[in-house]
mmCIF file of C-alpha atoms in Angstrom:
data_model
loop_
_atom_site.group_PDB
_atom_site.id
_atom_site.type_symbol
_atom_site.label_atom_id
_atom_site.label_comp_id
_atom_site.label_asym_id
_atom_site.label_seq_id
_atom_site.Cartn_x
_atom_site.Cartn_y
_atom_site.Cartn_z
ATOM 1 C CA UNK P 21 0.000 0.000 0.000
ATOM 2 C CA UNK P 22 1.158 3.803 -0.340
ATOM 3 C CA UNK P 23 -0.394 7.055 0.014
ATOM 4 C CA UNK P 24 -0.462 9.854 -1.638
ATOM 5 C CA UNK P 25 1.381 13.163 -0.267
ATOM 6 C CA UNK P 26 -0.153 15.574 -2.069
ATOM 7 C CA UNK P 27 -3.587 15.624 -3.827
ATOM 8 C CA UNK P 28 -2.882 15.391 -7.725
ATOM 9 C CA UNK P 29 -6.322 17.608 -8.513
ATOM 10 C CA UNK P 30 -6.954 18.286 -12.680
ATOM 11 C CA UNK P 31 -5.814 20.926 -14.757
ATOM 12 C CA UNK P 32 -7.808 21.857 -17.778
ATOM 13 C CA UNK P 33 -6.497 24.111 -20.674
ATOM 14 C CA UNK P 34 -8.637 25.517 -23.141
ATOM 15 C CA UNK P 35 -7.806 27.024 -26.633
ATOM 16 C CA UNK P 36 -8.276 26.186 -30.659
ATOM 17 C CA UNK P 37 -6.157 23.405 -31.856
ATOM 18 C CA UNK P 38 -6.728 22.806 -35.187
ATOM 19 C CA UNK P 39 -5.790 19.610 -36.443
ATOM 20 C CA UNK P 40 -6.413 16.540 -38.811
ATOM 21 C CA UNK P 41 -6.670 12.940 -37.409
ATOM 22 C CA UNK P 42 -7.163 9.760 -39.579
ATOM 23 C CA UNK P 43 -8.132 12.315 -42.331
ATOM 24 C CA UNK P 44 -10.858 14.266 -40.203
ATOM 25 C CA UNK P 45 -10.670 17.903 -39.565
ATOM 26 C CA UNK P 46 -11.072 18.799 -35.765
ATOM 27 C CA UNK P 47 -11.024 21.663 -33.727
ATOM 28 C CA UNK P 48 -10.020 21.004 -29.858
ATOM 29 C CA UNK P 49 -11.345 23.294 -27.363
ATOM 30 C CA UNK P 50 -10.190 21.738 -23.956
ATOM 31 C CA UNK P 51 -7.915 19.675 -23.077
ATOM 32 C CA UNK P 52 -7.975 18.049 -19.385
ATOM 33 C CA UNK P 53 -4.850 16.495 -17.183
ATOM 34 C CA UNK P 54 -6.066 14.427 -14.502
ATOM 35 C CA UNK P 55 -3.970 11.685 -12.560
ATOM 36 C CA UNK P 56 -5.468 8.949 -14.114
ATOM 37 C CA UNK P 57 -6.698 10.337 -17.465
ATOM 38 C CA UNK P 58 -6.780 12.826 -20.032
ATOM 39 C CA UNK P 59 -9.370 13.977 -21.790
ATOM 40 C CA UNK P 60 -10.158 16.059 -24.714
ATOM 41 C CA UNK P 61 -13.349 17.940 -26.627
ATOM 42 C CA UNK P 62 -13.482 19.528 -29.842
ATOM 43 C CA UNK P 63 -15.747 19.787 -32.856
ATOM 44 C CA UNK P 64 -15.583 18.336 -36.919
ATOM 45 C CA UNK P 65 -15.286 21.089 -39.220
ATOM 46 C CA UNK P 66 -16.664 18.506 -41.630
ATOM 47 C CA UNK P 67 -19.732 16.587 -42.211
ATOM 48 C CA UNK P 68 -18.918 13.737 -41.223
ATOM 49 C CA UNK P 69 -21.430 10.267 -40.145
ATOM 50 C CA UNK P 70 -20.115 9.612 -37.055
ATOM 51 C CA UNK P 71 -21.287 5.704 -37.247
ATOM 52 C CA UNK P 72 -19.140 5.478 -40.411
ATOM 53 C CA UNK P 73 -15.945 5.718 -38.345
ATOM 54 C CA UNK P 74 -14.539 2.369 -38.015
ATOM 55 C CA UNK P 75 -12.859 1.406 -34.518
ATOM 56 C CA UNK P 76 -9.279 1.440 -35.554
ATOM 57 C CA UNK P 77 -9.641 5.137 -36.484
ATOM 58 C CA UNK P 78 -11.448 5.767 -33.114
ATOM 59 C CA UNK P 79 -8.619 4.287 -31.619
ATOM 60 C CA UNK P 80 -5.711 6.224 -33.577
ATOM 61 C CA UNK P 81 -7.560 9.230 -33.111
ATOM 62 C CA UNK P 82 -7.190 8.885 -29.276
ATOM 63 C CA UNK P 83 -5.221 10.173 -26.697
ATOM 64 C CA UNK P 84 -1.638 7.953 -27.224
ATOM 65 C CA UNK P 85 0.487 9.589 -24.766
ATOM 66 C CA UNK P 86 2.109 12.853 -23.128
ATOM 67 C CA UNK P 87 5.284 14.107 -21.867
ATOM 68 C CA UNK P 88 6.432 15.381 -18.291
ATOM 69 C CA UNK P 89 7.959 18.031 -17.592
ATOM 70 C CA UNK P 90 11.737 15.681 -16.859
ATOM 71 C CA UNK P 91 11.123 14.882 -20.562
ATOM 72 C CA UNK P 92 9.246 11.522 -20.099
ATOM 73 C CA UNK P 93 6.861 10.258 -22.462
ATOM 74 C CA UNK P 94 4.313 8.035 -20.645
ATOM 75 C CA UNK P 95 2.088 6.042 -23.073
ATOM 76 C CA UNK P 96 -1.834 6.069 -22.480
ATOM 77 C CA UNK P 97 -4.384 3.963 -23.714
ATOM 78 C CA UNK P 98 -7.465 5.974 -25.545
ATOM 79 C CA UNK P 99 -9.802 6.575 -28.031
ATOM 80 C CA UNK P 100 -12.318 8.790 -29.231
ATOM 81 C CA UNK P 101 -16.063 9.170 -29.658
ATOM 82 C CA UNK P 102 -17.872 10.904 -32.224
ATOM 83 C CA UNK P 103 -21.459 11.721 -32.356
ATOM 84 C CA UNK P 104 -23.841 14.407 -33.623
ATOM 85 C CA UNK P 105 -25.539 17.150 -31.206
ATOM 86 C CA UNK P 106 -28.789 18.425 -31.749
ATOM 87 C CA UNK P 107 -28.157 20.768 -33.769
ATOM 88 C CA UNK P 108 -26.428 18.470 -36.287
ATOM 89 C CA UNK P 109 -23.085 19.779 -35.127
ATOM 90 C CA UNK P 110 -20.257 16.490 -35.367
ATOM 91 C CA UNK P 111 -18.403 16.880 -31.913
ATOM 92 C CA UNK P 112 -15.681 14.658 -30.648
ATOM 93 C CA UNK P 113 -14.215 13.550 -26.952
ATOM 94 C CA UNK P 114 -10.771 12.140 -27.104
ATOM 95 C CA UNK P 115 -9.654 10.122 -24.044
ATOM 96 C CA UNK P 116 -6.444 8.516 -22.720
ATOM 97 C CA UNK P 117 -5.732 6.428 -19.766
ATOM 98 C CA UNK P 118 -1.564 7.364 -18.830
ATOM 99 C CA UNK P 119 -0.191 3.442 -18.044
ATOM 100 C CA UNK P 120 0.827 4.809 -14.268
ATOM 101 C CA UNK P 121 -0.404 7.655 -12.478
ATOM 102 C CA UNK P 122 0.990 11.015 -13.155
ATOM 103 C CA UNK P 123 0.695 14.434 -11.793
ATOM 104 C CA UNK P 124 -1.261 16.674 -13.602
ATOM 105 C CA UNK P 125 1.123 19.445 -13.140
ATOM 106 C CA UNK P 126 4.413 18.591 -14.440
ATOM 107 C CA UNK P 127 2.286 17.181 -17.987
ATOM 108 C CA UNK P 128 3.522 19.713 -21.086
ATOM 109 C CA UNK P 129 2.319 18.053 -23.977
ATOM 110 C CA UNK P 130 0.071 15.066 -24.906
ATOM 111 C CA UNK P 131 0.243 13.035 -28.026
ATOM 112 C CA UNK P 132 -3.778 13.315 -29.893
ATOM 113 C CA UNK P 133 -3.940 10.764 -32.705
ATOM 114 C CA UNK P 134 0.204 10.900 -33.280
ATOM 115 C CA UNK P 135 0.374 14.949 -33.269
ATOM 116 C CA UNK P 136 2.051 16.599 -30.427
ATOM 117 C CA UNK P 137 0.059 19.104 -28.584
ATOM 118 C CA UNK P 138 1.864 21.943 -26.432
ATOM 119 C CA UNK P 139 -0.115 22.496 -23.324
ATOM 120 C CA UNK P 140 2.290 25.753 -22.915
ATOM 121 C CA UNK P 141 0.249 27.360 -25.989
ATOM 122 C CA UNK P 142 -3.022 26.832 -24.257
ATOM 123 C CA UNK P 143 -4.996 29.195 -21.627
ATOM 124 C CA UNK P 144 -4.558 27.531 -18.320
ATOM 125 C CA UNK P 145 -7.529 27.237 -15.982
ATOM 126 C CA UNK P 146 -7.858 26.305 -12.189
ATOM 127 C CA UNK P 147 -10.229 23.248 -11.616
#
């Protein structure tokens, strides 16, 4: 058993990312770092049938990884999910589970669907 010294609590970062995974246009709005996962929302700036998105792109288009701040790359295990809102709008959530825990504040970049993301470009915001 071990505890914990500190409380790792989530950091969230918002900003436009523009970016193309498995050839689909997406715009990422937030991005957020917790111990045990990271998370991401954006939009399609396509049309795009969200049911015609086969599981290996779901999975390439996931989180894959992100770096510490010691210059660490920790892999994660993710995907994404695509559906339609009601107003027809295609949004995304890209997820990622790091293989060990990590703490939220020493994470500057994640890996979404194989492109590196700098969380240094991004407005951060206190959870």
């Amino acid at each position: 058993t071990f505890t914990l010294d500190k409380k790792l609590s989530p950091i969230r970062y918002e900003g436009d990312i523009d970016a193309t995974y498995e050839n689909i246009p997406v715009r990422l709005s937030n991005i957020t770092i917790m111990a045990f996962q990271v998370h991401a929302e954006g939009e399609i700036l396509t049309r795009i049938d969200p049911t015609s998105v086969s599981m290996e792109q779901s999975i390439a288009m996931g989180i894959n990884g992100l770096w510490t701040e010691d210059g660490e790359y920790v892999e994660c295990v993710g995907a994404a999910m695509l559906g339609v809102s009601e107003g027809g709008q295609a949004d995304c959530e890209m997820h990622g589970n790091p293989l060990h825990v990590v703490d939220p504040a020493t994470v500057t970049a994640v890996s979404i669907g194989g492109n590196r993301v700098e969380l240094g470009e991004l407005e951060r915001l206190s959870e």
